[in-house]
Short mmCIF file of C-alpha atoms in Angstrom, two decimals:
data_model
loop_
_atom_site.label_atom_id
_atom_site.label_comp_id
_atom_site.label_asym_id
_atom_site.label_seq_id
_atom_site.Cartn_x
_atom_site.Cartn_y
_atom_site.Cartn_z
CA MET A 1 -53.62 -12.64 -28.39
CA SER A 2 -54.94 -10.23 -25.76
CA LEU A 3 -54.46 -6.50 -26.20
CA ARG A 4 -52.55 -6.43 -22.90
CA LYS A 5 -50.13 -9.13 -24.06
CA PHE A 6 -49.70 -7.46 -27.48
CA GLY A 7 -49.01 -4.14 -25.81
CA LYS A 8 -46.39 -5.75 -23.59
CA ILE A 9 -44.62 -7.37 -26.56
CA LYS A 10 -44.74 -4.10 -28.49
CA SER A 11 -43.27 -2.29 -25.51
CA ILE A 12 -40.41 -4.81 -25.21
CA PHE A 13 -39.73 -4.61 -28.96
CA SER A 14 -39.67 -0.79 -28.87
CA ALA A 15 -37.29 -0.84 -25.92
CA LEU A 16 -35.00 -3.28 -27.74
CA VAL A 17 -34.93 -1.15 -30.89
CA LEU A 18 -34.21 1.98 -28.82
CA SER A 19 -31.45 0.12 -26.97
CA LEU A 20 -29.83 -0.93 -30.24
CA LEU A 21 -30.03 2.60 -31.61
CA VAL A 22 -28.52 4.09 -28.46
CA THR A 23 -25.81 1.43 -28.38
CA GLY A 24 -24.90 2.20 -31.97
CA ALA A 25 -24.79 5.92 -31.27
CA GLN A 26 -22.58 5.40 -28.22
CA ALA A 27 -20.19 3.17 -30.12
CA ALA A 28 -19.80 5.77 -32.85
CA GLU A 29 -19.95 8.98 -30.84
CA THR A 30 -18.74 8.43 -27.29
CA ILE A 31 -15.95 10.09 -25.35
CA LYS A 32 -14.43 8.68 -22.17
CA ILE A 33 -13.64 10.31 -18.84
CA GLY A 34 -11.72 8.45 -16.16
CA ILE A 35 -12.97 8.19 -12.57
CA ASN A 36 -10.34 7.56 -9.87
CA LEU A 37 -12.12 7.35 -6.51
CA PRO A 38 -12.22 5.12 -3.40
CA LEU A 39 -15.32 2.99 -4.04
CA SER A 40 -14.45 0.39 -1.41
CA GLY A 41 -12.67 0.39 1.93
CA GLY A 42 -12.66 3.01 4.68
CA MET A 43 -13.21 5.99 2.36
CA LYS A 44 -15.98 4.32 0.35
CA ASN A 45 -18.66 6.71 1.62
CA LEU A 46 -16.71 9.77 0.44
CA GLY A 47 -15.81 8.25 -2.92
CA SER A 48 -19.32 6.99 -3.62
CA ASN A 49 -20.81 10.39 -2.79
CA SER A 50 -18.37 12.03 -5.23
CA LEU A 51 -19.19 9.49 -7.93
CA GLU A 52 -22.95 9.90 -7.54
CA GLY A 53 -22.57 13.67 -7.91
CA ALA A 54 -20.44 13.21 -11.03
CA LYS A 55 -22.98 10.78 -12.48
CA ILE A 56 -25.75 13.36 -12.16
CA ALA A 57 -23.62 15.82 -14.14
CA LYS A 58 -22.93 13.20 -16.82
CA ASP A 59 -26.59 12.18 -17.05
CA GLU A 60 -27.67 15.81 -17.47
CA VAL A 61 -25.26 16.25 -20.37
CA ASN A 62 -26.24 12.97 -22.04
CA ALA A 63 -29.95 13.74 -21.65
CA GLN A 64 -29.33 16.80 -23.84
CA GLY A 65 -27.76 14.65 -26.54
CA GLY A 66 -24.22 14.75 -25.21
CA LEU A 67 -21.44 17.32 -25.48
CA LEU A 68 -21.38 19.52 -28.57
CA ILE A 69 -17.74 19.53 -29.72
CA GLY A 70 -17.22 21.43 -32.93
CA ASP A 71 -20.31 20.55 -34.98
CA LYS A 72 -20.81 17.06 -33.57
CA ARG A 73 -22.35 15.65 -30.37
CA TYR A 74 -20.71 12.99 -28.21
CA LEU A 75 -22.21 11.00 -25.36
CA VAL A 76 -20.06 10.86 -22.22
CA GLU A 77 -18.96 7.54 -20.75
CA PHE A 78 -17.27 7.12 -17.37
CA VAL A 79 -14.45 4.60 -17.00
CA GLU A 80 -14.76 3.94 -13.27
CA GLY A 81 -11.70 2.97 -11.25
CA ASP A 82 -11.78 2.03 -7.56
CA ASN A 83 -8.50 3.21 -6.07
CA GLN A 84 -9.31 1.65 -2.68
CA SER A 85 -7.57 4.61 -0.98
CA ASN A 86 -4.31 2.93 -1.97
CA VAL A 87 -1.54 4.80 -3.81
CA GLU A 88 -0.36 1.83 -5.89
CA VAL A 89 -3.91 0.92 -6.94
CA ALA A 90 -4.71 4.56 -7.77
CA VAL A 91 -1.61 4.89 -9.95
CA ARG A 92 -2.38 1.60 -11.69
CA GLU A 93 -5.96 2.73 -12.40
CA ALA A 94 -4.74 6.05 -13.78
CA LEU A 95 -2.23 4.38 -16.11
CA SER A 96 -4.89 1.94 -17.32
CA GLN A 97 -7.35 4.74 -18.04
CA ILE A 98 -4.79 6.97 -19.74
CA SER A 99 -3.05 4.38 -21.90
CA GLY A 100 -5.59 1.56 -22.15
CA GLU A 101 -8.92 3.40 -22.26
CA ASN A 102 -7.69 6.63 -23.92
CA VAL A 103 -9.71 8.85 -21.60
CA LEU A 104 -9.69 12.59 -22.28
CA GLY A 105 -9.41 13.55 -18.61
CA ILE A 106 -9.69 12.20 -15.07
CA VAL A 107 -11.99 13.12 -12.17
CA GLY A 108 -10.31 12.32 -8.83
CA PRO A 109 -8.70 11.28 -6.61
CA ILE A 110 -10.28 12.98 -3.60
CA ILE A 111 -7.67 12.26 -0.91
CA SER A 112 -4.55 14.43 -1.00
CA SER A 113 -2.11 11.61 -0.21
CA ILE A 114 -3.50 9.78 -3.27
CA ALA A 115 -4.14 12.81 -5.48
CA ILE A 116 -0.55 14.06 -5.20
CA PRO A 117 1.09 10.96 -6.79
CA VAL A 118 -1.71 10.48 -9.34
CA GLY A 119 -1.33 14.16 -10.23
CA GLY A 120 2.30 13.41 -11.02
CA ILE A 121 1.20 10.66 -13.40
CA SER A 122 -1.32 12.95 -15.07
CA GLU A 123 1.30 15.66 -15.53
CA SER A 124 3.77 13.17 -17.02
CA PHE A 125 1.21 11.98 -19.57
CA LYS A 126 -0.09 15.53 -20.21
CA ILE A 127 -3.73 14.80 -19.43
CA SER A 128 -6.09 16.96 -17.37
CA MET A 129 -6.93 15.67 -13.90
CA ILE A 130 -9.37 17.48 -11.61
CA SER A 131 -9.66 16.51 -7.96
CA PRO A 132 -12.99 17.30 -6.31
CA THR A 133 -11.58 17.68 -2.79
CA SER A 134 -7.77 17.41 -2.61
CA THR A 135 -6.93 20.59 -0.69
CA ASN A 136 -3.18 20.10 -0.23
CA PRO A 137 -1.22 22.74 -2.24
CA ARG A 138 1.23 20.10 -3.53
CA THR A 139 -1.52 18.48 -5.61
CA THR A 140 -1.34 21.14 -8.32
CA GLN A 141 2.08 22.68 -7.61
CA LYS A 142 4.08 23.09 -10.84
CA ARG A 143 1.56 20.86 -12.61
CA PRO A 144 -0.29 22.73 -15.39
CA PHE A 145 -2.42 19.65 -16.20
CA VAL A 146 -3.70 19.18 -12.64
CA PHE A 147 -6.72 21.07 -11.30
CA ARG A 148 -9.06 21.05 -8.33
CA ALA A 149 -12.67 22.14 -7.69
CA CYS A 150 -12.06 23.02 -4.03
CA PHE A 151 -10.24 25.63 -1.98
CA LEU A 152 -6.73 24.96 -0.63
CA ASP A 153 -5.58 23.98 2.84
CA ASP A 154 -3.82 27.29 3.45
CA PHE A 155 -7.16 29.10 3.03
CA GLN A 156 -9.07 26.43 4.97
CA GLY A 157 -6.57 26.56 7.82
CA GLU A 158 -6.82 30.34 7.93
CA VAL A 159 -10.63 30.20 7.93
CA MET A 160 -10.78 27.83 10.91
CA ALA A 161 -8.11 29.71 12.86
CA ARG A 162 -9.95 32.98 12.28
CA PHE A 163 -13.23 31.36 13.34
CA ALA A 164 -11.60 30.04 16.53
CA THR A 165 -10.13 33.40 17.54
CA ARG A 166 -12.89 35.76 16.41
CA ASP A 167 -16.11 33.77 16.79
CA LEU A 168 -15.17 31.41 19.63
CA LYS A 169 -12.84 33.98 21.29
CA ALA A 170 -10.08 31.39 21.71
CA GLU A 171 -6.76 32.63 23.10
CA LYS A 172 -5.04 29.26 22.89
CA ALA A 173 -5.59 26.28 20.59
CA ALA A 174 -4.47 22.68 20.37
CA VAL A 175 -4.09 20.55 17.22
CA LEU A 176 -4.25 16.75 17.10
CA PHE A 177 -3.40 15.10 13.78
CA ASP A 178 -1.90 12.19 11.86
CA PHE A 179 1.63 13.21 10.88
CA ASP A 180 1.96 10.49 8.23
CA ASN A 181 -0.97 11.72 6.13
CA ALA A 182 -0.50 14.70 3.77
CA TYR A 183 -4.01 16.10 4.24
CA PRO A 184 -4.16 16.43 8.06
CA ARG A 185 -0.50 17.36 8.37
CA GLY A 186 -0.80 20.20 5.85
CA LEU A 187 -4.04 21.51 7.30
CA ALA A 188 -2.66 21.34 10.84
CA GLU A 189 0.39 23.38 9.84
CA PHE A 190 -1.67 26.08 8.11
CA PHE A 191 -4.05 26.34 11.09
CA LYS A 192 -1.11 26.76 13.46
CA LEU A 193 0.50 29.42 11.26
CA SER A 194 -2.73 31.44 11.01
CA PHE A 195 -3.66 31.10 14.68
CA GLU A 196 -0.22 32.24 15.84
CA LYS A 197 -0.43 35.27 13.55
CA GLU A 198 -3.50 36.30 15.56
CA LYS A 199 -2.45 35.22 19.06
CA GLY A 200 1.32 35.03 19.00
CA GLU A 201 4.01 32.37 18.92
CA GLY A 202 3.41 29.51 21.33
CA SER A 203 -0.38 29.92 21.36
CA VAL A 204 -0.85 26.54 19.64
CA VAL A 205 -0.14 23.15 21.21
CA PHE A 206 0.89 20.77 18.42
CA GLU A 207 0.26 17.06 19.05
CA SER A 208 0.47 14.28 16.46
CA TRP A 209 0.72 10.53 16.03
CA GLU A 210 2.39 8.34 13.46
CA SER A 211 0.71 5.27 11.92
CA ASP A 212 -1.33 4.17 14.96
CA ALA A 213 -4.07 6.21 16.63
CA SER A 214 -5.27 3.44 18.94
CA ASP A 215 -3.72 5.06 22.02
CA LEU A 216 -3.65 8.87 22.07
CA SER A 217 -3.82 9.17 25.86
CA GLN A 218 -0.46 10.90 26.23
CA GLN A 219 -1.17 13.45 23.48
CA ILE A 220 -4.64 14.15 24.90
CA ALA A 221 -3.29 14.52 28.44
CA ARG A 222 -0.84 17.20 27.25
CA ILE A 223 -3.65 18.98 25.37
CA VAL A 224 -5.93 19.03 28.44
CA GLU A 225 -3.07 20.23 30.68
CA SER A 226 -2.29 23.04 28.22
CA ASP A 227 -5.62 24.69 29.03
CA ALA A 228 -6.32 25.28 25.32
CA ASP A 229 -9.71 26.81 24.51
CA VAL A 230 -10.36 24.83 21.32
CA LEU A 231 -9.04 21.69 19.66
CA PHE A 232 -8.56 21.37 15.90
CA VAL A 233 -8.73 17.78 14.58
CA PRO A 234 -8.21 17.81 10.77
CA GLN A 235 -8.90 14.08 10.25
CA TYR A 236 -11.28 12.04 8.09
CA SER A 237 -14.81 11.30 9.31
CA SER A 238 -14.14 7.57 9.64
CA GLU A 239 -11.44 8.31 12.25
CA LEU A 240 -13.57 10.55 14.48
CA PRO A 241 -15.36 7.91 16.61
CA ASN A 242 -12.04 6.58 17.89
CA ILE A 243 -10.66 10.08 18.49
CA PHE A 244 -13.77 11.44 20.24
CA LYS A 245 -13.98 8.36 22.46
CA GLN A 246 -10.42 8.96 23.63
CA LEU A 247 -10.98 12.71 24.04
CA GLU A 248 -13.93 12.10 26.34
CA ALA A 249 -11.98 9.50 28.32
CA GLY A 250 -9.12 11.98 28.62
CA GLY A 251 -11.33 14.75 30.00
CA TRP A 252 -11.61 17.10 27.01
CA SER A 253 -15.00 18.90 27.01
CA LYS A 254 -14.32 22.08 25.03
CA PRO A 255 -15.12 22.78 21.34
CA VAL A 256 -13.59 20.53 18.68
CA LEU A 257 -13.14 21.90 15.15
CA GLY A 258 -12.53 20.01 11.92
CA GLY A 259 -11.76 20.35 8.23
CA ASP A 260 -13.75 19.44 5.16
CA ALA A 261 -12.97 15.71 5.49
CA TRP A 262 -15.29 15.57 8.51
CA GLU A 263 -18.25 15.71 6.17
CA ALA A 264 -19.84 12.35 5.46
CA SER A 265 -23.47 11.30 5.16
CA ASP A 266 -22.98 8.76 7.97
CA LEU A 267 -21.03 11.06 10.33
CA LEU A 268 -23.71 11.15 13.04
CA GLU A 269 -24.31 7.44 12.68
CA ILE A 270 -20.68 6.65 13.45
CA CYS A 271 -19.86 9.59 15.73
CA GLY A 272 -23.09 10.00 17.69
CA GLU A 273 -23.67 12.65 20.33
CA SER A 274 -19.99 13.62 20.48
CA CYS A 275 -20.13 15.44 17.14
CA LYS A 276 -23.23 17.51 17.89
CA GLY A 277 -22.53 21.20 18.38
CA GLN A 278 -19.10 21.00 16.75
CA TYR A 279 -17.92 22.93 13.67
CA PHE A 280 -16.03 22.11 10.49
CA SER A 281 -15.12 23.86 7.26
CA SER A 282 -16.75 22.79 4.02
CA HIS A 283 -17.36 23.71 0.41
CA PHE A 284 -21.12 23.29 0.23
CA ALA A 285 -24.12 23.07 2.57
CA ALA A 286 -27.11 20.98 1.47
CA LEU A 287 -29.36 22.19 4.28
CA GLY A 288 -31.21 25.27 3.04
CA ALA A 289 -29.55 25.19 -0.39
CA LYS A 290 -31.37 27.24 -3.03
CA GLY A 291 -31.24 27.82 -6.78
CA MET A 292 -28.90 25.54 -8.70
CA ALA A 293 -27.59 24.01 -5.47
CA GLY A 294 -31.13 23.36 -4.25
CA ASP A 295 -32.03 21.66 -7.53
CA PHE A 296 -28.94 19.46 -7.23
CA VAL A 297 -29.82 18.45 -3.66
CA LYS A 298 -33.34 17.53 -4.77
CA LYS A 299 -32.10 15.48 -7.72
CA PHE A 300 -29.45 13.74 -5.63
CA ASN A 301 -32.13 12.79 -3.10
CA GLU A 302 -34.39 11.46 -5.83
CA VAL A 303 -31.65 9.34 -7.41
CA ASN A 304 -29.85 8.11 -4.28
CA GLY A 305 -32.36 8.44 -1.47
CA SER A 306 -29.96 10.52 0.59
CA THR A 307 -28.71 14.08 1.00
CA PRO A 308 -25.42 14.93 -0.74
CA THR A 309 -22.38 16.01 1.22
CA ALA A 310 -19.78 18.43 -0.13
CA PHE A 311 -18.10 15.43 -1.76
CA GLY A 312 -21.22 14.92 -3.88
CA GLY A 313 -21.42 18.60 -4.75
CA LEU A 314 -17.76 18.81 -5.71
CA GLY A 315 -17.98 15.52 -7.63
CA TYR A 316 -20.72 17.16 -9.69
CA ASP A 317 -18.75 20.39 -10.17
CA SER A 318 -15.54 18.55 -11.13
CA ALA A 319 -17.27 16.49 -13.81
CA LYS A 320 -19.08 19.57 -15.11
CA LEU A 321 -15.85 21.60 -15.27
CA LEU A 322 -14.02 18.88 -17.19
CA MET A 323 -16.92 18.43 -19.61
CA GLU A 324 -17.14 22.20 -20.06
CA ALA A 325 -13.44 22.32 -20.99
CA ILE A 326 -13.87 19.43 -23.45
CA SER A 327 -16.88 21.11 -25.06
CA ARG A 328 -14.86 24.29 -25.66
CA ILE A 329 -12.31 22.71 -28.00
CA ASP A 330 -12.99 23.20 -31.72
CA GLY A 331 -13.14 19.48 -32.53
CA PHE A 332 -10.92 16.41 -32.35
CA SER A 333 -7.70 16.41 -34.33
CA GLY A 334 -7.23 12.64 -34.37
CA ASN A 335 -4.12 13.07 -32.21
CA LEU A 336 -4.91 12.30 -28.57
CA PHE A 337 -1.92 14.25 -27.23
CA ILE A 338 -2.96 17.39 -29.11
CA ASP A 339 -6.59 17.07 -27.99
CA ARG A 340 -5.64 16.57 -24.33
CA ALA A 341 -3.42 19.64 -24.49
CA LYS A 342 -6.29 21.70 -25.94
CA ILE A 343 -8.58 20.54 -23.14
CA LYS A 344 -6.02 21.62 -20.54
CA GLU A 345 -5.84 25.11 -22.05
CA GLN A 346 -9.62 25.42 -21.96
CA MET A 347 -9.81 24.18 -18.38
CA ALA A 348 -7.33 26.81 -17.20
CA ALA A 349 -9.37 29.55 -18.88
CA ILE A 350 -12.78 28.84 -17.28
CA LYS A 351 -14.18 31.90 -15.50
CA ASP A 352 -17.46 32.66 -13.71
CA PHE A 353 -18.49 29.00 -13.79
CA GLN A 354 -21.64 28.50 -11.74
CA GLY A 355 -21.28 25.26 -9.82
CA VAL A 356 -23.41 23.85 -7.04
CA SER A 357 -20.60 24.77 -4.62
CA GLY A 358 -20.57 28.38 -5.83
CA VAL A 359 -18.95 30.44 -8.56
CA ILE A 360 -15.63 28.98 -9.71
CA ASN A 361 -12.89 30.97 -11.40
CA MET A 362 -10.15 28.66 -12.64
CA ASN A 363 -6.62 29.74 -13.45
CA PRO A 364 -3.43 28.21 -14.92
CA SER A 365 -2.27 27.18 -11.43
CA GLY A 366 -5.23 24.81 -11.25
CA ASP A 367 -6.46 26.40 -8.02
CA PRO A 368 -9.89 28.05 -8.20
CA LEU A 369 -10.76 31.20 -6.30
CA LYS A 370 -13.76 30.45 -4.07
CA GLY A 371 -15.07 30.80 -0.52
CA ALA A 372 -15.57 28.36 2.37
CA VAL A 373 -18.63 27.48 4.43
CA ILE A 374 -18.38 26.79 8.16
CA ILE A 375 -20.83 24.06 9.10
CA ARG A 376 -22.35 23.61 12.55
CA ILE A 377 -23.62 20.14 13.45
CA THR A 378 -27.03 20.78 15.02
CA ASP A 379 -28.59 18.98 17.98
CA THR A 380 -30.68 17.01 15.49
CA GLY A 381 -27.57 15.97 13.58
CA GLU A 382 -28.04 18.19 10.53
CA PHE A 383 -25.25 20.10 8.81
CA GLU A 384 -26.23 23.76 9.13
CA SER A 385 -24.45 26.57 7.31
CA TYR A 386 -23.17 28.75 10.16
CA THR A 387 -21.29 31.36 8.14
CA THR A 388 -19.51 31.84 4.80
CA VAL A 389 -15.95 33.12 4.50
CA ASN A 390 -14.62 34.49 1.21
CA PRO A 391 -10.95 35.01 0.25
#
């Protein structure tokens, strides 16, 4: 037998032994965390980015031997659920993970209209859920077991209204949004409230649609005729090509502003020239990131071959926050209800947590205190941090 062939066999044997040892360790000392994200369908890009960020957090913990809970280490396993951006599917996945898989907590969902009902399920079963990006206040309202890693829509709406009036010198604004969706509707209302505080009642033109955005010509005509200085469109990135196409056809040529759901790694691919030079609010800027955030961007690029969006950064932070809370309990009691309750108490007490999206101070309301980044889309299609706004 040649030395090369012997070495190959030895390598395969060693890998098999290591695999068996690791498998045995996982079977004996593994804890489960549920993942409830859109991994297919129109929001797949956002969900996948969140999942990849969370996986990096999990892999970092497992590379160190797992979470130290009491005097014992546990490897972390994700139970991945594709909610398909569908409420019924998301609820079914949550119930399966909570009752069938006995997960200790859930990361997700990311979309407010999905996170709100799943948050109700989590509260009913008394298990911690942390949404990376659900910014609607209702997600955590009167729900001690529901948390988020992002800022809220009231703050985000205020940030963009302040940016419009103070940086862009807007005297009048228009808002175009989907009334049937909790995220854009809530953000639109908070923007209007904040803008009118600065510029007076009637300074915002409010235009919406219900169910079908295929023909917005009437809404856009009223916006153009209003002589508004800026237009706020708090929709998801996948919806922007259709909206921008109609805006251009309708004669709108002034600045268009967006919320954090604009951010997607394929935004310029789907939106093209129309999105260049526009602004949106976000939680994290990969371009020029330094320190811990810079290290995360580098690792994300190495693993996935792409630059993370805020969804990736907040997916990482959400997983890290939940694992931090789990690691703070004094050990497992053997009673899942008691252990989940202890995890919730630890989650609510986390302070000065350094995440890739900034310092996070959690509280019993489930809403962390943190700032927002306003992103400018450059002429080369990069997401540039334009300014940071703190509470």
